[in-house]
PDB file of C-alpha atoms in Angstrom:
ATOM      1  CA  UNK A   1      12.688 -49.921  12.010  1.00  0.00           C
ATOM      2  CA  UNK A   2      14.156 -46.661  13.342  1.00  0.00           C
ATOM      3  CA  UNK A   3      15.382 -45.860   9.833  1.00  0.00           C
ATOM      4  CA  UNK A   4      11.891 -46.285   8.341  1.00  0.00           C
ATOM      5  CA  UNK A   5      10.331 -44.046  11.011  1.00  0.00           C
ATOM      6  CA  UNK A   6      13.061 -41.462  10.405  1.00  0.00           C
ATOM      7  CA  UNK A   7      12.413 -41.503   6.628  1.00  0.00           C
ATOM      8  CA  UNK A   8       8.657 -41.165   7.151  1.00  0.00           C
ATOM      9  CA  UNK A   9       9.268 -38.225   9.481  1.00  0.00           C
ATOM     10  CA  UNK A  10      11.538 -36.516   6.902  1.00  0.00           C
ATOM     11  CA  UNK A  11       8.954 -37.001   4.132  1.00  0.00           C
ATOM     12  CA  UNK A  12       6.190 -35.704   6.415  1.00  0.00           C
ATOM     13  CA  UNK A  13       8.148 -32.568   7.413  1.00  0.00           C
ATOM     14  CA  UNK A  14       9.229 -31.902   3.835  1.00  0.00           C
ATOM     15  CA  UNK A  15       5.648 -32.102   2.604  1.00  0.00           C
ATOM     16  CA  UNK A  16       4.291 -29.697   5.205  1.00  0.00           C
ATOM     17  CA  UNK A  17       7.257 -27.342   4.813  1.00  0.00           C
ATOM     18  CA  UNK A  18       6.654 -27.068   1.054  1.00  0.00           C
ATOM     19  CA  UNK A  19       2.930 -26.732   1.503  1.00  0.00           C
ATOM     20  CA  UNK A  20       3.364 -23.808   3.890  1.00  0.00           C
ATOM     21  CA  UNK A  21       5.657 -21.995   1.442  1.00  0.00           C
ATOM     22  CA  UNK A  22       3.190 -22.500  -1.388  1.00  0.00           C
ATOM     23  CA  UNK A  23       0.408 -20.921   0.649  1.00  0.00           C
ATOM     24  CA  UNK A  24       2.531 -17.875   1.382  1.00  0.00           C
ATOM     25  CA  UNK A  25       3.395 -17.401  -2.275  1.00  0.00           C
ATOM     26  CA  UNK A  26      -0.261 -17.533  -3.235  1.00  0.00           C
ATOM     27  CA  UNK A  27      -1.346 -14.971  -0.664  1.00  0.00           C
ATOM     28  CA  UNK A  28       1.361 -12.447  -1.547  1.00  0.00           C
ATOM     29  CA  UNK A  29       1.118 -12.784  -5.300  1.00  0.00           C
ATOM     30  CA  UNK A  30      -2.619 -12.258  -5.712  1.00  0.00           C
ATOM     31  CA  UNK A  31      -3.394  -9.916  -8.576  1.00  0.00           C
ATOM     32  CA  UNK A  32      -6.082  -7.263  -8.403  1.00  0.00           C
ATOM     33  CA  UNK A  33      -8.617  -7.098 -11.197  1.00  0.00           C
ATOM     34  CA  UNK A  34     -10.444  -3.874 -10.331  1.00  0.00           C
ATOM     35  CA  UNK A  35     -10.029  -0.615  -8.438  1.00  0.00           C
ATOM     36  CA  UNK A  36     -12.929   0.931  -6.586  1.00  0.00           C
ATOM     37  CA  UNK A  37     -13.699   4.481  -7.703  1.00  0.00           C
ATOM     38  CA  UNK A  38     -13.709   6.706  -4.595  1.00  0.00           C
ATOM     39  CA  UNK A  39     -15.464  10.069  -4.324  1.00  0.00           C
ATOM     40  CA  UNK A  40     -15.170  12.630  -1.510  1.00  0.00           C
ATOM     41  CA  UNK A  41     -17.876  11.082   0.697  1.00  0.00           C
ATOM     42  CA  UNK A  42     -16.338   7.615   0.375  1.00  0.00           C
ATOM     43  CA  UNK A  43     -12.890   9.042   1.110  1.00  0.00           C
ATOM     44  CA  UNK A  44     -14.170  10.578   4.342  1.00  0.00           C
ATOM     45  CA  UNK A  45     -15.541   7.165   5.378  1.00  0.00           C
ATOM     46  CA  UNK A  46     -12.195   5.546   4.548  1.00  0.00           C
ATOM     47  CA  UNK A  47     -10.330   8.159   6.570  1.00  0.00           C
ATOM     48  CA  UNK A  48     -12.683   7.524   9.493  1.00  0.00           C
ATOM     49  CA  UNK A  49     -12.090   3.774   9.186  1.00  0.00           C
ATOM     50  CA  UNK A  50      -8.332   4.311   9.614  1.00  0.00           C
ATOM     51  CA  UNK A  51      -8.533   7.174  12.139  1.00  0.00           C
ATOM     52  CA  UNK A  52      -6.590   5.160  14.726  1.00  0.00           C
ATOM     53  CA  UNK A  53      -3.565   5.153  12.391  1.00  0.00           C
ATOM     54  CA  UNK A  54      -1.126   7.541  10.777  1.00  0.00           C
ATOM     55  CA  UNK A  55      -2.439   7.772   7.212  1.00  0.00           C
ATOM     56  CA  UNK A  56      -0.520   8.577   4.058  1.00  0.00           C
ATOM     57  CA  UNK A  57      -2.844   9.403   1.174  1.00  0.00           C
ATOM     58  CA  UNK A  58      -0.829   9.150  -2.032  1.00  0.00           C
ATOM     59  CA  UNK A  59      -2.085  10.383  -5.404  1.00  0.00           C
ATOM     60  CA  UNK A  60      -0.203   8.800  -8.304  1.00  0.00           C
ATOM     61  CA  UNK A  61      -0.489   7.695 -11.928  1.00  0.00           C
ATOM     62  CA  UNK A  62       1.015   4.766 -13.791  1.00  0.00           C
ATOM     63  CA  UNK A  63       2.585   7.062 -16.394  1.00  0.00           C
ATOM     64  CA  UNK A  64       4.311   9.337 -13.835  1.00  0.00           C
ATOM     65  CA  UNK A  65       8.090   8.635 -13.556  1.00  0.00           C
ATOM     66  CA  UNK A  66       8.485   9.986  -9.976  1.00  0.00           C
ATOM     67  CA  UNK A  67       5.422   7.957  -8.916  1.00  0.00           C
ATOM     68  CA  UNK A  68       6.933   4.811 -10.397  1.00  0.00           C
ATOM     69  CA  UNK A  69      10.221   5.620  -8.665  1.00  0.00           C
ATOM     70  CA  UNK A  70       8.810   6.210  -5.176  1.00  0.00           C
ATOM     71  CA  UNK A  71       6.285   3.350  -5.056  1.00  0.00           C
ATOM     72  CA  UNK A  72       8.745   0.509  -4.256  1.00  0.00           C
ATOM     73  CA  UNK A  73       9.989   2.554  -1.283  1.00  0.00           C
ATOM     74  CA  UNK A  74       6.414   3.186  -0.156  1.00  0.00           C
ATOM     75  CA  UNK A  75       5.765  -0.572  -0.277  1.00  0.00           C
ATOM     76  CA  UNK A  76       8.911  -1.208   1.781  1.00  0.00           C
ATOM     77  CA  UNK A  77       7.979   1.355   4.458  1.00  0.00           C
ATOM     78  CA  UNK A  78       4.348   0.209   4.542  1.00  0.00           C
ATOM     79  CA  UNK A  79       5.338  -3.431   5.023  1.00  0.00           C
ATOM     80  CA  UNK A  80       7.772  -2.443   7.775  1.00  0.00           C
ATOM     81  CA  UNK A  81       5.463  -0.097   9.728  1.00  0.00           C
ATOM     82  CA  UNK A  82       1.917  -1.308   9.019  1.00  0.00           C
ATOM     83  CA  UNK A  83       1.775  -3.206  12.315  1.00  0.00           C
ATOM     84  CA  UNK A  84       2.848  -0.055  14.182  1.00  0.00           C
ATOM     85  CA  UNK A  85      -0.253   1.948  13.259  1.00  0.00           C
ATOM     86  CA  UNK A  86       0.556   3.175   9.749  1.00  0.00           C
ATOM     87  CA  UNK A  87      -1.419   2.811   6.539  1.00  0.00           C
ATOM     88  CA  UNK A  88      -0.988   4.056   2.994  1.00  0.00           C
ATOM     89  CA  UNK A  89      -4.068   4.684   0.876  1.00  0.00           C
ATOM     90  CA  UNK A  90      -3.075   4.918  -2.773  1.00  0.00           C
ATOM     91  CA  UNK A  91      -5.270   6.827  -5.226  1.00  0.00           C
ATOM     92  CA  UNK A  92      -4.650   6.451  -8.936  1.00  0.00           C
ATOM     93  CA  UNK A  93      -5.640   9.360 -11.158  1.00  0.00           C
ATOM     94  CA  UNK A  94      -5.129   7.356 -14.354  1.00  0.00           C
ATOM     95  CA  UNK A  95      -7.812   8.042 -16.974  1.00  0.00           C
ATOM     96  CA  UNK A  96      -7.723   4.374 -17.907  1.00  0.00           C
ATOM     97  CA  UNK A  97      -8.305   2.215 -14.814  1.00  0.00           C
ATOM     98  CA  UNK A  98      -6.789  -0.778 -16.640  1.00  0.00           C
ATOM     99  CA  UNK A  99      -3.451   1.084 -16.736  1.00  0.00           C
ATOM    100  CA  UNK A 100      -3.627   1.618 -12.979  1.00  0.00           C
ATOM    101  CA  UNK A 101      -4.471  -2.042 -12.343  1.00  0.00           C
ATOM    102  CA  UNK A 102      -1.553  -3.126 -14.515  1.00  0.00           C
ATOM    103  CA  UNK A 103       0.790  -0.785 -12.599  1.00  0.00           C
ATOM    104  CA  UNK A 104      -0.402  -2.001  -9.179  1.00  0.00           C
ATOM    105  CA  UNK A 105       0.121  -5.635 -10.193  1.00  0.00           C
ATOM    106  CA  UNK A 106       3.426  -4.972 -11.959  1.00  0.00           C
ATOM    107  CA  UNK A 107       4.954  -3.109  -8.993  1.00  0.00           C
ATOM    108  CA  UNK A 108       3.327  -5.397  -6.402  1.00  0.00           C
ATOM    109  CA  UNK A 109       1.629  -2.775  -4.247  1.00  0.00           C
ATOM    110  CA  UNK A 110       0.590  -4.306  -0.918  1.00  0.00           C
ATOM    111  CA  UNK A 111      -1.354  -1.392   0.568  1.00  0.00           C
ATOM    112  CA  UNK A 112      -4.967  -0.447  -0.303  1.00  0.00           C
ATOM    113  CA  UNK A 113      -5.279   1.243  -3.710  1.00  0.00           C
ATOM    114  CA  UNK A 114      -8.302   2.970  -5.223  1.00  0.00           C
ATOM    115  CA  UNK A 115      -9.174   5.030  -8.270  1.00  0.00           C
ATOM    116  CA  UNK A 116      -9.714   8.714  -7.452  1.00  0.00           C
ATOM    117  CA  UNK A 117     -12.972  10.153  -8.701  1.00  0.00           C
ATOM    118  CA  UNK A 118     -12.498  13.588 -10.314  1.00  0.00           C
ATOM    119  CA  UNK A 119     -14.365  15.112  -7.368  1.00  0.00           C
ATOM    120  CA  UNK A 120     -11.689  13.747  -5.030  1.00  0.00           C
ATOM    121  CA  UNK A 121      -8.921  15.256  -7.156  1.00  0.00           C
ATOM    122  CA  UNK A 122     -10.732  18.610  -7.001  1.00  0.00           C
ATOM    123  CA  UNK A 123     -11.317  18.304  -3.256  1.00  0.00           C
ATOM    124  CA  UNK A 124      -7.560  18.004  -2.674  1.00  0.00           C
ATOM    125  CA  UNK A 125      -6.693  20.395  -5.520  1.00  0.00           C
ATOM    126  CA  UNK A 126      -4.404  17.799  -7.103  1.00  0.00           C
ATOM    127  CA  UNK A 127      -2.507  19.530  -9.899  1.00  0.00           C
ATOM    128  CA  UNK A 128       0.827  17.734  -9.591  1.00  0.00           C
ATOM    129  CA  UNK A 129       1.695  14.137  -8.851  1.00  0.00           C
ATOM    130  CA  UNK A 130       2.900  12.472  -6.838  1.00  0.00           C
ATOM    131  CA  UNK A 131       1.127  14.236  -4.013  1.00  0.00           C
ATOM    132  CA  UNK A 132       1.273  12.780  -0.504  1.00  0.00           C
ATOM    133  CA  UNK A 133      -1.037  13.911   2.284  1.00  0.00           C
ATOM    134  CA  UNK A 134      -0.287  12.921   5.873  1.00  0.00           C
ATOM    135  CA  UNK A 135      -2.844  12.544   8.660  1.00  0.00           C
ATOM    136  CA  UNK A 136      -1.917  11.893  12.266  1.00  0.00           C
ATOM    137  CA  UNK A 137      -3.938   9.588  14.501  1.00  0.00           C
ATOM    138  CA  UNK A 138      -7.433  10.911  14.961  1.00  0.00           C
ATOM    139  CA  UNK A 139      -7.678  11.810  11.279  1.00  0.00           C
ATOM    140  CA  UNK A 140      -6.204  15.294  11.683  1.00  0.00           C
ATOM    141  CA  UNK A 141      -4.511  16.694   8.562  1.00  0.00           C
ATOM    142  CA  UNK A 142      -0.817  17.155   9.309  1.00  0.00           C
ATOM    143  CA  UNK A 143       1.093  17.856   6.103  1.00  0.00           C
ATOM    144  CA  UNK A 144       0.947  17.827   2.319  1.00  0.00           C
ATOM    145  CA  UNK A 145       3.987  17.049   0.166  1.00  0.00           C
ATOM    146  CA  UNK A 146       4.135  17.474  -3.606  1.00  0.00           C
ATOM    147  CA  UNK A 147       6.793  15.447  -5.404  1.00  0.00           C
ATOM    148  CA  UNK A 148       8.957  12.393  -4.911  1.00  0.00           C
ATOM    149  CA  UNK A 149       9.690  11.022  -1.415  1.00  0.00           C
ATOM    150  CA  UNK A 150      12.486   8.478  -0.936  1.00  0.00           C
ATOM    151  CA  UNK A 151      11.960   5.538   1.412  1.00  0.00           C
ATOM    152  CA  UNK A 152      14.408   6.670   4.121  1.00  0.00           C
ATOM    153  CA  UNK A 153      12.804  10.119   4.360  1.00  0.00           C
ATOM    154  CA  UNK A 154       9.336   8.558   4.414  1.00  0.00           C
ATOM    155  CA  UNK A 155      10.248   6.030   7.089  1.00  0.00           C
ATOM    156  CA  UNK A 156      11.805   8.658   9.370  1.00  0.00           C
ATOM    157  CA  UNK A 157       8.848  10.990   8.894  1.00  0.00           C
ATOM    158  CA  UNK A 158       6.264   8.275   9.592  1.00  0.00           C
ATOM    159  CA  UNK A 159       8.140   7.175  12.727  1.00  0.00           C
ATOM    160  CA  UNK A 160       8.058  10.782  13.916  1.00  0.00           C
ATOM    161  CA  UNK A 161       4.295  10.970  13.276  1.00  0.00           C
ATOM    162  CA  UNK A 162       3.701   7.647  15.036  1.00  0.00           C
ATOM    163  CA  UNK A 163       5.311   9.086  18.177  1.00  0.00           C
ATOM    164  CA  UNK A 164       2.889  12.063  18.273  1.00  0.00           C
TER     165      UNK A 164
END
């Protein structure tokens, strides 16, 4: 009798253990199918929404080699520090939104990503990508960086900003 109860318990635990893993895989592997086009007014609302956090606004494109190179590191730092008051807002400047969607899904970006309206590109005077704009808590502009940022540099910089 003890053996039967033990076997039932093993089957029960195995079932729920597998079920939990399946749910996690589904939630982390969801694919996006569209990117919201964001203009200057909508950006200001977004910035306000995240004003209690350190914000990294990153302008990128799917065809940009340095953008493709830095994005996995951005994902790593975001996943590590998002619960500490840090958010990345990605803004694709791809002409073809489908290319941006493909890139986001291919790389597995976990932070919020939008499509930058041309007015938003003009507002920030985006001439080179990647461009990263840092805001400290309260939504105050802190720094602008043009070019590639590696994950260790980004992590150290964000930790410094979180302590301000």
